[in-house]
């Protein structure tokens, strides 16, 4: 890995971060707050939230097995994704490499930040070649993006291939593990000490059932987290999000139960889907969704929309021609989907 100072944009490395009122008295006990021009009424919502979300990070540290100073929390994973570009990539000069197909926000953020985006196609089974990824890199490549389990495909990217990329690339490797709670594959967040150039993304939106509170997380070396904290907006995670996160983190057993139910339903739904005449192929998945090649993706999608059932038509994504991405819902929702598709089959 190149030295962190070589990877970070020069202006970001030299940046003096905004000093918030809540940072400046850190380490002292206080009960009268006359420093931040807050209204003294309507507590607790009149006060700015903890800018570094210490309580939430401490709770996550115990669950995820990562030191709290190696955790960044943001407004969804999208904030962490954007920060990677803003911290490491010089607009108009640097580039990033990503597998294709994958989560679309990597390219959106690259375009917003004026950074060249180099997609590397997966094979027909959505498997990644580490040599192909590394061959796409040059001296201006700052970041490689790997989503595993991958979206929209659902499959785990081979762990040994990911390691080859990490070990063979001198820049930052971001591994987006948003769906890892549904996968049996070992995550990379326990290997931060071994690989100081990795950033692991995770989220409260999937297994934790908290998409509405918009809380994403990044795990990385404390030096990289320090760069993120310097660039982020001071109060990027609001109080209500922090409160709800602490509440759901205490229900870890419930979350494990939800995951087990969804895994059972995933197996049942895919088995039933394979029996439908519209199904050409279902692809292996380690996520809470599956990708299926069907006879007429647009026609089936439109039919389901008319029935009030929404799936994702991925037919315009590379390597996903005539494919639908279907999230696993409750047993009742899944049965309604399957029933509608059986009716569609009978009438077409």
XYZ file of C-alpha atoms in Angstrom:
348
model
C 0.000 0.000 0.000
C 1.146 3.510 -0.760
C 1.445 5.782 2.258
C -1.907 7.248 3.248
C -0.576 10.761 2.652
C 0.101 9.806 -0.983
C -3.470 8.536 -1.452
C -5.388 11.360 0.200
C -6.041 14.490 -1.864
C -3.513 17.178 -0.900
C -6.167 19.729 0.069
C -7.940 17.151 2.232
C -4.718 16.142 3.986
C -4.042 19.821 4.775
C -7.669 20.578 5.682
C -8.336 22.054 9.100
C -11.721 20.580 10.078
C -14.592 22.615 11.430
C -14.484 22.652 15.227
C -17.998 22.162 16.573
C -19.089 23.458 19.953
C -19.568 19.920 21.221
C -15.982 18.957 20.331
C -14.233 21.776 22.140
C -15.112 20.855 25.724
C -14.574 17.116 25.150
C -13.345 15.337 28.273
C -15.143 17.604 30.715
C -18.494 17.173 32.465
C -20.943 19.979 31.725
C -24.569 20.765 32.553
C -25.031 24.356 31.396
C -24.699 24.677 27.619
C -24.353 28.262 26.391
C -21.879 27.596 23.599
C -23.825 26.567 20.465
C -26.568 29.198 20.184
C -29.214 26.571 20.876
C -32.713 27.295 22.148
C -32.770 26.242 25.845
C -36.333 24.877 25.491
C -37.773 21.703 23.915
C -35.175 19.229 25.199
C -33.657 16.924 24.118
C -34.267 17.991 20.514
C -32.999 21.519 21.118
C -29.433 20.220 21.502
C -27.061 19.259 18.708
C -26.371 15.515 18.642
C -23.038 13.901 19.457
C -20.982 14.677 16.320
C -19.020 11.417 16.630
C -21.895 9.188 17.836
C -19.840 7.622 20.647
C -22.668 5.593 22.233
C -23.728 4.052 18.953
C -20.142 3.236 18.007
C -19.526 1.595 21.383
C -22.616 -0.585 20.893
C -21.581 -1.479 17.357
C -18.050 -2.215 18.493
C -19.333 -4.933 20.814
C -21.504 -6.510 18.118
C -19.179 -6.161 15.128
C -15.910 -6.857 16.954
C -14.270 -3.669 15.670
C -12.686 -0.959 17.803
C -14.934 2.108 18.035
C -12.169 4.368 16.687
C -12.210 2.242 13.522
C -15.907 2.952 12.863
C -17.395 5.767 10.815
C -21.147 6.423 10.880
C -22.935 8.307 8.141
C -26.243 9.212 6.573
C -26.661 5.798 4.944
C -23.758 3.968 3.293
C -24.046 6.500 0.489
C -22.351 9.148 2.645
C -19.357 6.866 3.191
C -19.261 6.058 -0.531
C -19.221 9.758 -1.405
C -16.567 10.469 1.230
C -14.214 7.927 -0.346
C -14.318 9.897 -3.599
C -14.020 13.275 -1.864
C -11.094 12.202 0.317
C -9.012 10.151 -2.111
C -9.840 11.056 -5.707
C -8.621 14.207 -7.447
C -11.341 15.259 -9.930
C -10.259 15.076 -13.552
C -7.054 13.214 -12.695
C -7.682 10.066 -10.660
C -9.849 7.080 -11.518
C -11.546 4.182 -9.745
C -12.131 0.575 -10.821
C -15.272 -1.404 -10.011
C -16.807 -4.735 -10.882
C -19.788 -4.665 -13.263
C -22.673 -5.141 -12.711
C -22.789 -3.800 -9.172
C -24.424 -1.176 -6.937
C -25.128 1.893 -9.052
C -24.174 4.559 -6.486
C -20.453 3.968 -7.001
C -20.713 5.286 -10.565
C -23.161 8.049 -9.606
C -20.730 9.344 -6.970
C -17.830 9.065 -9.423
C -19.750 11.163 -11.948
C -20.746 13.736 -9.315
C -17.137 14.085 -8.197
C -15.661 14.223 -11.710
C -13.732 10.952 -11.321
C -13.223 8.450 -14.137
C -15.105 5.193 -13.460
C -13.658 1.992 -14.965
C -16.058 -0.984 -14.909
C -14.658 -4.524 -15.183
C -17.228 -7.056 -16.365
C -17.859 -10.140 -14.284
C -18.120 -13.456 -16.129
C -21.402 -15.132 -17.127
C -21.761 -16.535 -13.584
C -21.093 -13.096 -12.027
C -17.662 -14.159 -10.782
C -14.772 -11.694 -10.474
C -11.318 -12.131 -11.951
C -8.738 -10.438 -9.732
C -6.288 -10.262 -12.633
C -8.864 -8.429 -14.781
C -9.512 -5.928 -11.985
C -5.821 -5.310 -11.375
C -5.154 -4.999 -15.124
C -7.663 -2.137 -15.281
C -5.683 -0.173 -12.670
C -2.948 2.307 -13.427
C -0.912 4.849 -11.446
C -3.952 7.150 -11.224
C -6.276 4.486 -9.802
C -7.003 5.401 -6.199
C -9.878 3.043 -5.314
C -11.232 -0.392 -6.246
C -14.899 -1.096 -5.457
C -16.096 -4.643 -4.688
C -19.615 -5.418 -3.456
C -19.989 -8.827 -1.787
C -22.620 -10.232 -1.698
C -22.986 -8.317 -4.913
C -25.977 -6.255 -5.971
C -27.920 -6.990 -8.202
C -26.550 -10.513 -8.586
C -26.761 -11.641 -4.936
C -23.696 -13.876 -5.024
C -20.616 -13.761 -2.813
C -17.495 -12.626 -4.639
C -14.843 -15.284 -4.108
C -12.899 -14.353 -0.987
C -9.539 -15.465 -2.363
C -10.040 -13.298 -5.442
C -10.818 -10.324 -3.217
C -7.638 -10.968 -1.214
C -5.605 -11.007 -4.425
C -6.962 -7.568 -5.281
C -6.244 -6.246 -1.775
C -2.703 -7.598 -1.821
C -2.009 -6.625 -5.436
C -3.317 -3.045 -5.367
C -1.474 -0.174 -3.709
C -4.533 2.029 -3.221
C -7.794 1.745 -1.285
C -10.032 -1.320 -1.693
C -13.630 -0.758 -0.629
C -15.588 -3.942 0.129
C -19.292 -3.237 0.427
C -20.723 -5.879 2.771
C -24.241 -4.441 3.036
C -25.751 -7.932 2.682
C -23.129 -9.876 4.630
C -25.536 -10.712 7.481
C -27.329 -13.048 5.075
C -24.122 -14.711 3.894
C -22.060 -17.553 5.347
C -18.852 -16.101 3.905
C -16.427 -14.608 6.427
C -16.404 -10.807 6.392
C -13.281 -8.685 6.015
C -13.967 -6.304 8.895
C -11.981 -8.560 11.281
C -8.887 -8.118 9.103
C -8.357 -4.369 9.315
C -4.986 -4.855 11.021
C -3.806 -7.221 8.287
C -4.987 -4.990 5.442
C -4.649 -1.261 6.246
C -5.814 -0.322 2.721
C -9.363 -1.719 3.057
C -12.597 0.066 3.868
C -15.565 -2.163 4.745
C -19.074 -0.801 4.295
C -22.109 -1.992 6.215
C -25.576 -0.681 6.942
C -28.538 -0.749 9.293
C -30.878 -0.859 6.283
C -30.866 -4.576 5.474
C -30.655 -7.238 8.205
C -31.373 -4.680 10.923
C -34.606 -3.581 9.251
C -33.828 0.138 9.667
C -33.693 1.561 6.152
C -35.797 4.539 7.275
C -33.285 5.837 9.827
C -30.490 6.127 7.216
C -27.503 4.858 9.170
C -24.539 3.470 7.290
C -21.169 2.467 8.631
C -17.607 2.099 7.428
C -14.893 0.066 9.140
C -11.284 1.021 8.427
C -7.993 1.875 10.091
C -8.290 4.670 12.637
C -6.159 6.820 10.310
C -8.671 6.475 7.442
C -11.582 7.006 9.845
C -9.826 10.150 11.034
C -9.751 11.461 7.463
C -13.491 10.710 7.042
C -14.311 12.481 10.321
C -12.317 15.522 9.218
C -14.298 15.865 5.976
C -17.828 14.883 7.058
C -20.368 17.514 8.052
C -20.219 18.150 11.826
C -23.600 16.716 12.855
C -24.170 14.226 10.030
C -26.192 11.700 12.100
C -29.191 13.206 13.863
C -30.289 12.457 17.422
C -33.368 10.443 16.478
C -31.312 8.185 14.235
C -28.789 7.635 17.020
C -31.568 6.854 19.518
C -33.271 4.364 17.209
C -29.948 2.728 16.385
C -29.199 2.190 20.086
C -32.668 0.720 20.553
C -32.397 -1.781 17.681
C -28.810 -2.723 18.581
C -30.164 -3.992 21.893
C -32.449 -6.358 19.938
C -29.652 -8.343 18.320
C -31.440 -11.644 19.048
C -34.540 -10.423 17.191
C -32.419 -9.457 14.196
C -30.826 -12.917 14.108
C -34.334 -14.396 14.170
C -35.429 -12.177 11.261
C -32.379 -13.238 9.255
C -33.100 -16.935 9.830
C -36.709 -16.495 8.734
C -35.639 -14.645 5.595
C -33.092 -17.332 4.727
C -35.778 -20.014 5.044
C -38.164 -17.956 2.920
C -35.425 -17.327 0.362
C -34.974 -21.059 -0.109
C -38.727 -21.654 -0.371
C -39.432 -18.788 -2.777
C -36.559 -19.626 -5.112
C -37.633 -23.277 -5.231
C -41.198 -22.229 -6.106
C -39.986 -19.635 -8.624
C -37.954 -22.272 -10.476
C -41.173 -24.233 -11.093
C -42.802 -21.333 -12.932
C -42.762 -21.585 -16.755
C -41.620 -17.939 -16.938
C -38.378 -18.803 -15.113
C -35.379 -19.322 -17.363
C -32.798 -19.380 -14.576
C -32.212 -18.274 -10.995
C -28.723 -17.283 -9.932
C -26.979 -18.272 -6.665
C -27.525 -15.747 -3.887
C -26.180 -15.014 -0.419
C -28.345 -11.919 0.087
C -31.963 -11.214 1.036
C -32.895 -11.139 -2.661
C -32.328 -13.203 -5.761
C -31.807 -12.472 -9.439
C -33.817 -14.452 -11.977
C -33.715 -14.563 -15.749
C -37.289 -14.724 -17.051
C -39.103 -15.007 -20.353
C -40.212 -11.358 -20.530
C -38.866 -9.140 -17.763
C -40.627 -5.954 -18.834
C -43.977 -7.650 -19.409
C -43.866 -9.457 -16.072
C -42.721 -6.314 -14.268
C -45.584 -4.286 -15.743
C -48.078 -7.003 -14.824
C -46.871 -7.091 -11.217
C -46.998 -3.280 -10.944
C -50.655 -3.423 -12.021
C -51.213 -5.904 -9.186
C -49.525 -3.580 -6.697
C -46.444 -5.805 -6.390
C -43.109 -4.117 -7.001
C -39.939 -5.976 -7.945
C -36.869 -4.536 -9.716
C -36.456 -4.862 -13.464
C -32.710 -5.114 -14.101
C -32.900 -5.907 -17.818
C -31.007 -2.726 -18.788
C -28.047 -3.572 -16.533
C -25.053 -5.240 -18.196
C -25.177 -9.069 -18.041
C -28.729 -8.889 -16.641
C -30.810 -9.047 -19.815
C -34.398 -10.109 -19.048
C -33.623 -10.339 -15.335
C -35.775 -9.411 -12.355
C -34.348 -8.800 -8.885
C -36.764 -9.988 -6.223
C -36.456 -9.111 -2.532
C -37.581 -11.695 0.008
C -40.531 -10.325 1.979
C -42.827 -11.809 4.608
C -44.355 -15.202 3.920
C -47.660 -13.470 3.076
C -45.967 -11.063 0.637
C -43.990 -13.866 -0.967
C -47.135 -15.964 -1.404
C -48.900 -13.017 -3.034
C -46.025 -12.644 -5.490
C -45.988 -16.351 -6.363
C -49.780 -16.439 -6.687
C -49.734 -13.460 -9.067
C -47.023 -15.069 -11.188
C -48.962 -18.337 -11.400
C -51.973 -16.360 -12.621
C -49.787 -14.555 -15.161
C -48.467 -17.894 -16.393
C -51.970 -19.323 -16.759
C -53.093 -16.345 -18.857
C -50.057 -16.047 -21.145
